[in-house]
């Protein structure tokens, strides 16, 4: 029996697996259950992916993809309550659509790239701002008086600053007057003018019983300003019958032709019509230089061949200017030394020829002097004045010399109007002479 029991026991063990193997007979329900489980699993995975994607989208700032309706329905529906027949409705395409929609945050990198380029364009905008060029233009072009002061800086250091240091802390005595005379002579004020100024200072100090050198220095500036006040007479170019004729004279190298060009441009800026006459026929470069000024300013230039008669050239220019109703005719002449008698006679001939056309012509005979020549300018002014009776003076190149004190000697000895002073290369640096501005720039003085 024990053996039979042992042999009988295996049968139920063998029979038990058979029902397990027989269960697959209802194959359709088990297959449906497996398909439903697989579908549910895919739904759970898809829902989990949507939740993770929504969280990532919220972190990256893309809120639209996290709040799509399809995602909310999939996550919010009770998965276990759906029947098996509803499984085919939950298909893969919605998951693919959702995945495609979730992939939209990837274009955020181009968005950030665009926003990154925006600062580049914005940063380039300040570069285009013209703030710095305006400041540079302001620095390169100082004011009217500042340019005058800069042009007279060398003369100011020699005369203005030299006199200021001379009177500083000194007592009034003979030694002071001797030092003052030396300082004036070094600035080319001239012997006669220097002695005249010192004599007036001595008389003033004796009358006032001055003991303070500072007050004497103020008196010296006042006397020097009075010398220049007399010769401050701007040129007036009004003439009713025919053109106003300006005859320019002077030695070679004083800047006569350049002064003509600058004057012509200034007259044109004032609304006047201008014509130039190339009367310097001895130097071919002078004619070319004058023609360059004419082309630059669109001003007609009357010229003839080299070596032609200067009086003939200026005569033709006057006839042309009168026919065209020109306001101002500026005539250049050959540069000549003041000690050349035959050249000075030629100037007299030009004046005679012009007076035959117009009894008042030339209306201005202007002598151009180089301030750097110092006392030699006085001898030039004397001989030219004797030859053609000067009516005005233009003093050039004051910016390149410390001998600007010669202007006081010229004003004192000849009393001729100083029409212009040249203090630089620019057109505006040919200045109509103003005595107060000159003294201010020379002594840093305010009136």
XYZ file of C-alpha atoms in Angstrom, residues 72-434:
363
model
C -5.201 66.501 -20.190
C -7.768 63.962 -21.460
C -5.286 61.135 -21.537
C -4.062 61.793 -18.062
C -7.442 62.611 -16.530
C -9.454 59.636 -17.897
C -9.875 56.604 -15.636
C -7.975 53.973 -17.517
C -9.370 50.915 -15.643
C -13.012 51.819 -16.365
C -12.623 51.850 -20.133
C -14.089 48.739 -21.821
C -12.074 46.522 -24.044
C -13.932 47.810 -27.067
C -12.606 51.317 -26.367
C -9.038 50.122 -26.675
C -8.926 50.515 -30.452
C -9.988 54.166 -30.010
C -6.836 54.838 -28.034
C -4.464 54.422 -30.893
C -0.839 55.281 -31.427
C -1.446 58.298 -33.713
C -2.634 60.515 -30.872
C 0.538 59.650 -29.025
C 2.566 60.532 -32.111
C 0.717 63.814 -32.486
C 1.333 64.586 -28.854
C 4.997 63.732 -29.236
C 5.219 66.023 -32.232
C 3.582 68.806 -30.293
C 5.829 68.219 -27.341
C 8.825 68.451 -29.651
C 7.904 72.088 -30.327
C 10.073 73.351 -27.471
C 13.091 72.410 -29.614
C 12.622 75.515 -31.796
C 13.197 77.472 -28.607
C 16.882 77.372 -29.460
C 16.309 79.422 -32.650
C 14.149 81.744 -30.584
C 16.944 82.227 -28.143
C 19.307 82.649 -31.094
C 17.095 85.394 -32.465
C 16.901 87.051 -29.084
C 20.654 86.717 -28.885
C 21.091 88.467 -32.208
C 18.772 91.252 -31.134
C 21.243 92.569 -28.587
C 23.873 92.509 -31.336
C 21.752 94.754 -33.497
C 20.837 96.821 -30.502
C 24.432 97.064 -29.449
C 25.392 98.108 -32.961
C 22.944 101.010 -32.758
C 24.918 102.919 -30.109
C 27.985 102.583 -32.315
C 26.209 104.563 -35.021
C 25.474 107.426 -32.622
C 27.470 110.504 -33.716
C 28.230 111.776 -30.242
C 31.999 111.314 -30.401
C 32.479 112.933 -33.860
C 30.559 116.027 -32.643
C 32.892 116.319 -29.661
C 35.971 115.890 -31.840
C 34.689 118.589 -34.322
C 34.163 120.884 -31.336
C 37.654 120.261 -30.027
C 39.298 120.673 -33.509
C 37.478 123.952 -34.158
C 37.669 126.334 -31.193
C 35.788 129.599 -30.977
C 36.588 132.815 -32.831
C 38.472 134.462 -29.993
C 40.147 131.199 -28.964
C 41.653 130.843 -32.448
C 42.834 134.448 -32.329
C 44.462 133.855 -28.958
C 46.083 130.696 -30.260
C 47.387 132.534 -33.315
C 48.940 135.253 -31.161
C 50.386 132.817 -28.622
C 54.024 133.373 -29.621
C 53.745 137.146 -29.483
C 51.764 136.875 -26.251
C 54.486 134.810 -24.597
C 57.146 137.273 -25.680
C 55.286 140.519 -25.044
C 52.225 139.937 -22.872
C 53.634 137.383 -20.441
C 57.034 139.039 -20.501
C 55.611 142.374 -19.401
C 53.411 140.767 -16.761
C 56.375 139.045 -15.118
C 58.394 142.234 -15.400
C 55.977 144.295 -13.292
C 55.191 141.566 -10.801
C 56.317 142.567 -7.326
C 58.586 145.349 -8.601
C 58.897 148.895 -7.389
C 58.737 151.806 -9.792
C 62.259 153.064 -10.498
C 64.701 153.626 -13.341
C 65.672 149.956 -13.429
C 62.071 149.010 -14.098
C 61.854 151.452 -17.015
C 65.073 150.129 -18.518
C 63.870 146.547 -18.301
C 60.570 147.604 -19.827
C 62.283 149.247 -22.795
C 64.367 146.117 -23.390
C 61.275 143.938 -23.342
C 59.460 146.168 -25.834
C 62.411 146.211 -28.211
C 62.668 142.417 -28.099
C 59.038 142.236 -29.243
C 59.826 144.568 -32.192
C 57.714 147.414 -30.910
C 60.471 149.680 -32.200
C 62.720 152.260 -30.602
C 60.578 155.328 -31.204
C 57.334 153.714 -30.097
C 58.966 152.127 -27.034
C 60.414 155.425 -25.871
C 57.082 157.132 -26.447
C 55.267 154.580 -24.288
C 57.823 154.812 -21.468
C 57.715 158.609 -21.479
C 53.933 158.517 -21.026
C 54.303 156.018 -18.174
C 56.828 158.195 -16.356
C 54.568 161.230 -16.597
C 51.589 159.242 -15.385
C 53.505 157.822 -12.418
C 54.793 161.252 -11.398
C 51.357 162.846 -11.553
C 49.700 160.106 -9.578
C 52.707 159.506 -7.365
C 52.384 155.813 -8.079
C 54.457 153.329 -6.147
C 52.664 150.144 -7.195
C 54.015 148.552 -10.379
C 50.752 146.700 -10.999
C 48.853 149.934 -11.577
C 51.621 151.073 -13.914
C 51.234 147.860 -15.890
C 47.524 148.599 -16.318
C 48.405 152.026 -17.661
C 50.840 150.518 -20.175
C 48.157 148.210 -21.552
C 45.784 151.144 -21.864
C 48.311 153.198 -23.837
C 49.099 150.331 -26.199
C 45.386 149.766 -26.793
C 44.943 153.449 -27.649
C 47.620 153.140 -30.346
C 45.619 150.388 -32.038
C 42.224 152.024 -31.596
C 43.249 154.736 -34.058
C 43.977 152.274 -36.878
C 40.913 150.051 -36.391
C 39.025 150.903 -39.581
C 37.344 147.961 -41.359
C 37.321 148.071 -45.155
C 34.077 149.270 -46.757
C 33.643 148.046 -50.343
C 30.537 149.981 -51.363
C 30.836 151.756 -54.724
C 27.980 152.797 -56.985
C 29.644 153.418 -60.354
C 31.520 150.310 -61.428
C 33.394 147.803 -59.313
C 35.208 148.587 -56.086
C 38.885 148.151 -57.002
C 41.438 146.870 -54.483
C 45.069 147.091 -55.611
C 47.289 144.697 -53.662
C 50.976 145.568 -53.323
C 53.906 144.150 -51.388
C 57.218 142.354 -51.667
C 57.632 138.708 -52.596
C 56.865 136.062 -50.001
C 54.609 138.046 -47.666
C 51.460 136.067 -48.509
C 49.914 138.611 -50.847
C 48.303 136.157 -53.290
C 46.991 133.995 -50.440
C 45.484 137.064 -48.806
C 43.746 137.910 -52.091
C 42.182 134.451 -52.254
C 40.927 134.607 -48.666
C 39.530 138.111 -49.100
C 37.723 137.058 -52.273
C 36.058 134.137 -50.540
C 34.979 136.290 -47.603
C 33.450 138.877 -49.938
C 31.598 136.131 -51.769
C 30.267 134.761 -48.488
C 28.922 138.251 -47.806
C 26.898 138.039 -51.016
C 29.160 140.172 -53.214
C 30.300 139.269 -56.720
C 34.083 139.191 -57.084
C 36.621 139.147 -59.911
C 40.390 138.678 -59.735
C 43.038 140.266 -61.972
C 46.358 138.406 -62.327
C 48.571 141.467 -62.533
C 51.700 139.601 -61.399
C 52.888 138.668 -64.887
C 56.546 138.235 -63.944
C 55.993 135.030 -61.994
C 54.085 132.259 -63.748
C 53.340 130.500 -60.464
C 51.508 133.603 -59.239
C 49.021 133.409 -62.122
C 48.454 129.698 -61.548
C 48.033 130.220 -57.816
C 45.431 132.916 -58.383
C 43.583 130.723 -60.886
C 43.466 127.914 -58.324
C 41.832 130.264 -55.826
C 39.368 131.339 -58.519
C 38.416 127.771 -59.441
C 38.059 126.799 -55.791
C 35.672 129.659 -55.056
C 34.073 129.851 -58.532
C 35.422 133.357 -59.075
C 36.444 134.585 -62.557
C 40.125 135.399 -63.063
C 41.387 137.717 -65.819
C 44.935 136.818 -66.891
C 47.297 137.147 -69.853
C 50.477 135.454 -70.958
C 53.611 135.566 -68.837
C 55.534 138.806 -69.178
C 52.527 140.859 -70.274
C 52.109 144.428 -69.134
C 50.531 144.497 -65.655
C 48.691 147.745 -66.323
C 47.142 146.226 -69.467
C 45.927 143.145 -67.566
C 44.312 145.215 -64.830
C 42.755 147.560 -67.419
C 41.109 144.611 -69.199
C 39.950 143.212 -65.866
C 38.309 146.507 -64.934
C 36.446 146.668 -68.267
C 35.232 143.083 -67.832
C 34.161 143.687 -64.233
C 32.232 146.787 -65.188
C 30.488 145.004 -68.061
C 29.483 142.110 -65.789
C 28.471 144.474 -62.979
C 30.941 142.912 -60.563
C 30.951 144.362 -57.050
C 34.630 143.903 -56.137
C 37.735 143.662 -58.332
C 40.934 142.574 -56.573
C 44.093 143.162 -58.601
C 47.327 141.343 -57.853
C 50.668 142.938 -58.701
C 54.195 141.637 -59.045
C 56.114 141.302 -55.835
C 58.923 143.773 -55.736
C 61.530 144.985 -53.336
C 60.971 148.415 -51.977
C 64.432 149.533 -53.152
C 63.827 148.680 -56.838
C 63.001 152.025 -58.396
C 61.816 150.758 -61.810
C 59.383 148.309 -60.214
C 57.964 151.017 -57.999
C 57.509 153.153 -61.120
C 55.446 150.364 -62.643
C 53.047 150.567 -59.696
C 52.643 154.274 -60.311
C 51.806 153.500 -63.953
C 49.065 151.056 -62.915
C 47.488 153.693 -60.699
C 47.576 156.294 -63.502
C 45.923 153.918 -65.978
C 43.148 153.047 -63.544
C 42.430 156.684 -62.748
C 41.845 157.329 -66.448
C 38.974 154.838 -66.329
C 37.655 155.840 -62.907
C 38.944 158.945 -61.189
C 38.456 157.344 -57.766
C 40.192 154.077 -58.649
C 41.914 152.268 -57.152
C 39.587 152.689 -54.217
C 41.902 150.764 -51.900
C 45.680 150.363 -52.149
C 46.480 147.668 -49.620
C 50.006 146.795 -48.549
C 50.607 143.250 -47.345
C 53.299 142.936 -44.665
C 54.835 139.865 -43.075
C 54.871 140.313 -39.296
C 57.924 138.063 -39.092
C 60.090 140.636 -40.872
C 60.008 142.849 -37.791
C 61.380 146.332 -38.270
C 61.953 145.718 -41.988
C 58.187 146.000 -42.357
C 58.471 149.647 -41.374
C 60.824 150.471 -44.262
C 58.543 148.606 -46.693
C 55.524 150.558 -45.532
C 57.405 153.838 -45.842
C 58.586 153.361 -49.455
C 55.309 151.901 -50.748
C 53.382 154.680 -49.079
C 55.569 157.276 -50.778
C 55.130 155.591 -54.181
C 51.387 154.908 -54.395
C 49.851 156.434 -51.260
C 48.656 153.439 -49.278
C 45.150 153.374 -47.826
C 45.330 150.168 -45.787
C 47.558 147.396 -44.451
C 47.120 143.667 -43.990
C 49.560 142.127 -41.517
C 50.075 138.409 -42.141
C 51.784 135.444 -40.448
C 51.274 136.666 -36.897
C 50.820 133.066 -35.812
C 54.363 132.112 -36.824
C 56.358 134.817 -35.094
C 57.054 136.337 -31.705
C 57.623 139.738 -33.336
C 53.985 140.738 -33.479
C 54.817 143.883 -31.549
C 55.635 145.514 -34.879
C 51.927 146.250 -35.252
C 52.265 148.930 -32.557
C 55.132 150.566 -34.436
C 53.192 150.531 -37.724
C 50.130 152.009 -36.076
C 52.159 154.663 -34.267
C 54.296 155.822 -37.186
C 51.941 155.663 -40.186
C 48.447 155.863 -38.693
C 47.315 153.757 -41.678
C 44.200 151.640 -41.205
C 44.991 148.004 -40.451
C 42.339 146.158 -42.439
C 43.250 142.536 -41.792
C 45.538 140.373 -39.694
C 46.502 136.796 -40.552
C 46.699 134.377 -37.627
C 46.531 130.989 -39.366
C 46.062 128.967 -42.536
C 42.263 128.796 -42.540
C 40.032 131.165 -44.496
C 38.560 132.416 -41.215
C 42.044 133.113 -39.867
C 42.267 136.207 -42.035
C 40.595 138.501 -39.497
C 39.138 141.930 -39.791
C 41.299 143.812 -37.323
C 39.697 144.537 -33.952
